[in-house]
Coordinates of C-alpha atoms in Angstrom, one line a residue:
M1 CA -10.7 -8.1 25.4
I2 CA -9.8 -4.4 25.2
Y3 CA -6.1 -3.8 24.7
D4 CA -4.3 -1.1 26.6
F5 CA -2.0 0.3 23.9
S6 CA -0.4 2.7 26.3
K7 CA 0.9 -0.3 28.1
V8 CA 2.2 -1.7 24.8
R9 CA 4.0 1.5 24.1
K10 CA 5.7 1.4 27.5
E11 CA 6.9 -2.1 26.9
Y12 CA 8.2 -1.2 23.5
K13 CA 10.1 1.8 24.9
K14 CA 12.0 -0.5 27.2
L15 CA 13.6 -2.2 24.1
N16 CA 15.6 0.9 23.3
C17 CA 15.3 0.5 19.6
P18 CA 17.6 2.6 17.4
R19 CA 16.6 6.2 16.9
D20 CA 17.1 6.2 13.1
V21 CA 14.2 3.7 12.4
W22 CA 10.5 4.3 12.3
T23 CA 8.5 3.2 15.4
P24 CA 4.7 2.6 15.8
Q25 CA 4.6 4.7 19.0
K26 CA 2.3 7.4 17.6
V27 CA 0.0 5.1 15.6
P28 CA -3.5 5.7 17.1
F29 CA -4.5 2.1 17.5
E30 CA -7.2 3.1 20.0
S31 CA -9.3 5.0 17.4
C32 CA -8.4 3.5 14.0
A33 CA -8.9 0.0 12.7
H34 CA -6.7 0.6 9.7
S35 CA -3.3 2.3 9.8
L36 CA -1.3 2.9 6.6
I37 CA 2.5 3.4 6.9
L38 CA 4.4 4.5 3.8
S39 CA 8.0 5.2 3.1
N40 CA 11.0 4.3 1.1
R41 CA 12.9 1.1 2.2
T42 CA 15.2 0.6 5.2
R43 CA 13.1 2.4 7.7
G44 CA 12.3 -0.6 9.9
K45 CA 8.5 -0.6 9.4
T46 CA 8.0 -4.4 9.3
T47 CA 10.5 -5.1 12.1
N48 CA 8.9 -2.7 14.5
V49 CA 5.4 -3.7 13.8
L50 CA 6.4 -7.3 14.4
L51 CA 7.9 -6.1 17.8
Y52 CA 4.5 -4.7 18.7
L53 CA 2.9 -8.0 17.9
L54 CA 5.4 -9.9 20.1
I55 CA 4.7 -7.5 23.0
M56 CA 0.9 -8.0 22.6
R57 CA 1.5 -11.7 22.5
K58 CA 3.2 -11.4 25.9
L59 CA 0.7 -9.1 27.4
Y60 CA -2.6 -10.5 26.0
K61 CA -1.8 -13.9 24.5
I62 CA -3.0 -12.8 21.1
S63 CA -1.8 -14.1 17.7
G64 CA -1.3 -12.1 14.6
A65 CA -1.6 -12.4 10.8
Y66 CA 1.1 -11.5 8.2
I67 CA -0.4 -11.0 4.8
R68 CA 1.2 -10.6 1.4
P69 CA -0.6 -10.2 -2.0
T70 CA 0.4 -13.6 -3.5
E71 CA 1.0 -17.1 -2.2
N72 CA 4.5 -17.1 -3.8
Q73 CA 5.5 -14.3 -1.4
I74 CA 4.8 -16.4 1.8
Q75 CA 6.9 -19.3 0.8
A76 CA 9.3 -20.4 3.6
K77 CA 12.4 -19.4 1.7
K78 CA 11.1 -15.9 1.2
I79 CA 9.5 -15.2 4.5
K80 CA 11.3 -17.0 7.3
G81 CA 13.9 -14.3 7.6
I82 CA 11.6 -11.4 8.5
F83 CA 12.4 -11.9 12.2
S84 CA 16.2 -12.0 11.7
T85 CA 16.8 -8.4 12.9
I86 CA 14.6 -9.0 15.9
E87 CA 16.6 -12.2 16.7
N88 CA 20.0 -10.5 16.1
F89 CA 19.2 -7.8 18.6
N90 CA 17.9 -10.3 21.1
Y91 CA 14.5 -8.6 21.4
I92 CA 12.6 -11.8 21.8
S93 CA 14.6 -12.9 24.8
V94 CA 14.1 -9.4 26.3
I95 CA 10.3 -9.3 25.7
F96 CA 9.7 -12.8 27.1
D97 CA 12.2 -12.7 29.9
D98 CA 14.4 -15.3 28.2
R99 CA 11.5 -17.9 28.1
W100 CA 11.8 -17.7 24.3
N101 CA 14.6 -16.3 22.2
S102 CA 13.8 -17.2 18.6
V103 CA 11.1 -18.2 16.1
K104 CA 10.5 -21.0 13.7
Y105 CA 8.4 -21.1 10.6
Y106 CA 6.4 -24.3 9.9
G107 CA 3.2 -24.9 7.9
Q108 CA 2.7 -21.2 7.2
K109 CA 2.8 -20.4 10.9
F110 CA 5.4 -18.8 13.2
Y111 CA 6.1 -20.3 16.6
L112 CA 8.1 -18.9 19.5
C113 CA 11.0 -21.2 20.4
Y114 CA 14.1 -21.4 22.5
R115 CA 17.4 -22.2 20.9
D116 CA 20.6 -23.3 22.6
E117 CA 24.0 -21.8 21.9
D118 CA 24.4 -24.1 18.9
G119 CA 21.1 -22.9 17.4
N120 CA 19.3 -26.1 18.1
I121 CA 15.6 -25.8 19.2
V122 CA 15.1 -27.2 22.7
D123 CA 11.6 -26.0 23.3
T124 CA 8.7 -24.6 21.2
D125 CA 5.5 -22.9 22.1
P126 CA 2.8 -25.3 20.9
L127 CA 0.5 -22.5 19.7
P128 CA 1.5 -20.2 16.8
F129 CA 1.9 -16.5 17.4
M130 CA 1.6 -15.5 13.8
Y131 CA -0.1 -17.0 10.7
T132 CA 0.8 -16.1 7.1
F133 CA -1.8 -15.5 4.4
S134 CA -2.0 -14.4 0.8
V135 CA -4.8 -12.3 -0.7
D136 CA -5.0 -14.4 -3.8
K137 CA -6.0 -17.4 -1.7
H138 CA -8.6 -15.6 0.4
E139 CA -11.4 -17.9 -0.5
E140 CA -9.5 -21.0 0.7
Y141 CA -9.1 -19.7 4.3
K142 CA -12.8 -19.4 4.9
S143 CA -13.3 -23.0 5.8
S144 CA -9.8 -23.7 7.2
F145 CA -8.9 -20.8 9.6
A146 CA -10.3 -20.4 13.1
D147 CA -8.4 -18.6 15.8
N148 CA -10.3 -16.1 17.9
T149 CA -7.1 -14.6 19.3
C150 CA -5.8 -13.4 15.9
D151 CA -6.3 -9.7 16.5
F152 CA -3.2 -8.0 14.9
I153 CA -3.0 -8.0 11.1
I154 CA 0.0 -6.8 9.1
Y155 CA -0.5 -6.3 5.3
D156 CA 3.0 -5.9 3.9
E157 CA 4.0 -4.5 0.4
F158 CA 0.4 -3.6 -0.4
I159 CA 1.6 -1.0 -3.0
R160 CA 3.3 -2.4 -6.0
G161 CA 3.4 -2.2 -9.8
S162 CA 0.3 -4.4 -10.7
Y163 CA -2.9 -5.5 -9.0
T164 CA -5.5 -8.2 -9.5
Q165 CA -9.2 -7.6 -10.2
D166 CA -11.1 -6.6 -7.1
E167 CA -8.0 -7.0 -5.0
F168 CA -9.2 -4.5 -2.3
V169 CA -12.4 -6.5 -1.8
S170 CA -10.5 -9.8 -1.7
F171 CA -8.2 -8.3 1.0
L172 CA -11.1 -7.1 3.1
D173 CA -12.8 -10.5 2.6
L174 CA -9.6 -12.1 4.1
V175 CA -9.6 -9.6 7.0
S176 CA -13.2 -10.6 7.7
T177 CA -12.3 -14.3 7.8
I178 CA -9.5 -13.5 10.3
R179 CA -11.4 -11.0 12.4
R180 CA -14.8 -12.7 12.5
N181 CA -16.9 -10.2 14.5
R182 CA -14.3 -8.8 16.9
E183 CA -14.1 -5.1 17.2
T184 CA -10.6 -5.3 18.8
T185 CA -8.8 -6.3 15.6
R186 CA -6.3 -3.8 14.2
C187 CA -4.8 -3.8 10.7
V188 CA -1.4 -2.2 9.8
W189 CA -0.7 -1.7 6.1
L190 CA 3.0 -1.3 5.1
A191 CA 4.4 -0.1 1.8
N192 CA 8.0 0.5 0.5
S193 CA 6.7 2.6 -2.3
T194 CA 5.0 6.0 -2.3
D195 CA 2.8 5.6 -5.4
L196 CA 0.1 8.2 -5.1
F197 CA -2.1 6.4 -7.7
S198 CA -2.3 3.0 -6.0
P199 CA -5.9 1.8 -6.5
Y200 CA -6.0 1.1 -2.7
F201 CA -6.2 4.8 -2.0
R202 CA -9.2 5.1 -4.3
E203 CA -10.9 2.1 -2.8
L204 CA -10.3 3.4 0.7
C205 CA -11.8 6.8 -0.5
I206 CA -8.7 8.7 0.8
S207 CA -7.0 9.7 -2.5
K208 CA -7.7 13.4 -2.2
Q209 CA -6.4 13.7 1.4
V210 CA -3.4 11.5 0.7
S211 CA -2.4 13.5 -2.4
T212 CA -1.9 16.7 -0.2
M213 CA 0.4 14.9 2.3
T214 CA 4.2 15.1 2.3
E215 CA 7.0 13.3 4.1
G216 CA 6.9 13.5 7.8
E217 CA 3.1 14.1 7.9
S218 CA 0.3 12.0 9.3
Q219 CA -3.4 12.3 9.7
I220 CA -6.6 10.5 10.6
I221 CA -9.0 10.4 7.7
K222 CA -12.7 9.8 8.4
V223 CA -14.4 8.2 5.5
N224 CA -18.1 9.0 4.7
E225 CA -19.3 5.6 5.6
G226 CA -17.8 5.9 9.1
A227 CA -14.4 4.2 9.0
K228 CA -11.3 6.0 10.3
V229 CA -8.0 5.5 8.5
Y230 CA -4.6 6.6 9.8
V231 CA -2.0 7.5 7.2
E232 CA 1.6 8.3 7.9
I233 CA 4.3 9.1 5.4
I234 CA 7.6 8.5 7.2
G235 CA 10.0 11.4 6.9
K236 CA 13.4 10.9 5.2
Q237 CA 16.6 10.3 7.1
N238 CA 18.6 13.5 7.2
D239 CA 21.8 12.3 8.8
E240 CA 25.0 13.1 7.0
K241 CA 25.8 9.5 6.2
T242 CA 22.4 8.9 4.5
I243 CA 22.6 12.1 2.5
S244 CA 26.2 11.3 1.4
L245 CA 25.2 7.8 0.3
N246 CA 22.2 9.0 -1.6
R247 CA 24.3 11.5 -3.5
F248 CA 26.9 8.8 -4.2
F249 CA 24.4 6.2 -5.5
F250 CA 21.4 8.2 -6.7
G251 CA 22.7 11.7 -7.3
F252 CA 21.1 12.1 -10.7
P253 CA 18.7 14.8 -11.9
N254 CA 15.7 12.4 -12.2
K255 CA 12.5 13.2 -10.3
R256 CA 11.5 9.5 -10.5
L257 CA 14.2 8.8 -7.9
Q258 CA 12.4 10.8 -5.2
S259 CA 10.6 7.8 -3.7
I260 CA 14.0 6.0 -3.4
V261 CA 16.0 8.7 -1.8
G262 CA 13.1 10.4 0.0
G263 CA 11.6 13.6 -1.1
G264 CA 8.1 13.0 -2.4
W265 CA 5.7 10.8 -4.2
A266 CA 7.0 8.5 -7.0
M267 CA 6.2 10.5 -10.2
P268 CA 7.2 9.3 -13.6
V269 CA 7.9 11.8 -16.4
F270 CA 5.4 11.9 -19.2
P271 CA 5.4 13.6 -22.6
H272 CA 4.0 17.1 -22.4
C273 CA 1.5 18.8 -24.7
K274 CA 3.3 20.1 -27.8
R275 CA 2.9 23.7 -28.8
C276 CA 1.9 23.5 -32.4
E277 CA -0.8 24.4 -34.8
K278 CA -3.5 21.7 -34.4
E279 CA -7.0 21.0 -35.3
V280 CA -9.2 20.0 -32.4
L281 CA -11.5 17.3 -33.6
A282 CA -13.3 16.7 -30.3
R283 CA -13.1 18.5 -27.0
N284 CA -15.9 17.0 -25.0
I285 CA -14.2 13.7 -23.9
Y286 CA -13.3 13.3 -20.3
V287 CA -11.9 10.7 -17.8
N288 CA -13.2 10.7 -14.2
Y289 CA -10.5 9.3 -12.1
N290 CA -10.8 9.5 -8.3
E291 CA -13.2 12.4 -8.8
N292 CA -10.6 14.2 -10.8
F293 CA -11.7 15.2 -14.3
I294 CA -9.3 15.1 -17.2
N295 CA -10.2 16.5 -20.6
L296 CA -9.0 14.5 -23.6
K297 CA -8.9 16.6 -26.7
L298 CA -8.7 14.6 -29.9
C299 CA -6.4 16.6 -32.2
Y300 CA -4.7 16.5 -35.6
N301 CA -1.5 18.0 -36.8
D302 CA 0.2 17.5 -40.2
D303 CA 3.5 16.4 -38.5
L304 CA 2.1 14.5 -35.6
G305 CA -1.0 13.0 -37.1
F306 CA -3.8 12.2 -34.6
F307 CA -3.0 12.6 -30.9
V308 CA -4.7 13.4 -27.6
D309 CA -4.0 16.5 -25.6
C310 CA -4.7 15.8 -21.9
S311 CA -5.3 18.5 -19.2
P312 CA -7.1 18.8 -15.9
A313 CA -10.8 20.0 -16.0
N314 CA -13.0 21.5 -13.3
Q315 CA -16.3 20.2 -14.6
T316 CA -18.1 18.3 -17.4
Y317 CA -21.2 19.1 -19.3
S318 CA -24.4 17.5 -20.4
D319 CA -22.9 16.7 -23.9
S320 CA -19.7 15.3 -22.4
Y321 CA -18.5 11.8 -23.1
I322 CA -17.1 10.6 -19.8
Y323 CA -15.0 7.5 -19.0
T324 CA -15.2 6.2 -15.4
N325 CA -14.3 3.1 -13.5
G326 CA -16.7 4.0 -10.8
E327 CA -20.5 3.6 -10.6
I328 CA -22.4 4.8 -13.7
K329 CA -24.7 7.6 -12.7
A330 CA -25.6 9.2 -16.0
S331 CA -26.3 8.3 -19.6
N332 CA -23.2 10.1 -20.9
E333 CA -20.9 8.0 -18.6
H334 CA -19.0 5.0 -20.0
Y335 CA -17.5 2.3 -17.9
K336 CA -13.7 1.9 -18.0
L337 CA -12.6 2.0 -21.7
G338 CA -16.1 2.2 -23.1
T339 CA -17.9 -0.2 -25.4
R340 CA -15.1 -0.2 -28.0
N341 CA -17.2 1.9 -30.4
A342 CA -15.4 4.1 -33.0
I343 CA -14.7 6.9 -30.4
D344 CA -13.4 4.4 -27.8
K345 CA -11.2 2.6 -30.4
R346 CA -9.7 5.9 -31.6
I347 CA -9.0 7.3 -28.2
W348 CA -7.5 4.3 -26.5
G349 CA -5.8 3.2 -29.7
L350 CA -3.9 6.4 -29.6
F351 CA -3.0 5.8 -25.9
E352 CA -1.6 2.4 -26.8
S353 CA 0.4 4.0 -29.6
N354 CA 1.9 6.5 -27.2
R355 CA 0.1 9.4 -28.8
F356 CA -1.2 11.0 -25.5
Y357 CA 0.5 14.2 -24.4
Y358 CA -0.1 15.8 -21.0
S359 CA -0.1 19.2 -19.5
D360 CA 1.8 18.0 -16.4
N361 CA 3.2 14.7 -14.9
T362 CA 0.4 14.4 -12.4
T363 CA -2.2 14.3 -15.2
G364 CA 0.0 11.7 -17.0
A365 CA 0.2 9.6 -13.9
M366 CA -3.6 9.7 -13.4
I367 CA -4.4 8.7 -17.0
N368 CA -1.8 5.8 -16.9
A369 CA -3.1 4.6 -13.5
Y370 CA -6.7 4.7 -14.9
Y371 CA -5.8 2.7 -18.0
K372 CA -3.9 0.2 -15.9
E373 CA -6.8 -0.3 -13.5
C374 CA -9.2 -0.7 -16.5
K375 CA -7.1 -3.5 -17.9
I376 CA -7.1 -5.6 -14.8

């Protein structure tokens, strides 16, 4: 079945959702299988994507999938309230012409239901309209899940502080289990963090394009292998109340708060290169991270001892010693943190001892993201 998303948009518009929340109205579902929506919290991303699913349920009788990274995150006590705003605004009753007015969560599935004035369930749709999954259990679903109507996938909180090994592949393996061979399935990725160095951007091959985007921007990125990925960074709220509250609670001169109040990518502050007399012991060591080269100069100073001076580089050379977590293509490239020879132990031992200094915060963020991915 081919879905008419213009019809879905018209139905959504009838709900008269508040103007100060994000809406999926400009997401190009017709042309992109994957859509990434990024912002700080309280922008209504999850709620409004769920509304789209409910509308598609009404129009096309489809079901959806709600995915979180770990099984713990889809426990009933943590997840059953995701429809509370939708219920409070009576959207379910409006969408389904009062046939249903609420939902219930049972057996990792959401069902439409009708509740009386006392909150008692008097009728329930026998078929679930949304299933819940976790990426860490992706293998277990292969033999247990079968619903050819499950065509709308929501991956919530995909950006976070830590990741599991090959998580991107595990997620797409789960998507394959849900989608089977249907070309009509659409996947919406949601994140309440704007971490530029999430490994998902690297795995999607969109890191360079995303790094140039700012709040309020969106674009369709065509990957070399043929996939199209829509990315939208939701603009910050500029109303006086929001600005006043942000000043009251977060009015501190700390750039790391930008992703909370709105204003840019989350960017920690790293120790910068010290201006001092130093002996450069090795200058041919590099890290290749997301096709960005970073030069690691091994240095010595009487006061500091051994340390590493990190700065961006435009190219490497035939005698370069290059760390990469990508495919090894040359004899001078070394996977992840190397083989733990004398050079590797010296370099990454200094990192673990906080003896790395950076030319700028972006370089620091890339090195720290690289090391974190290598340790997964």
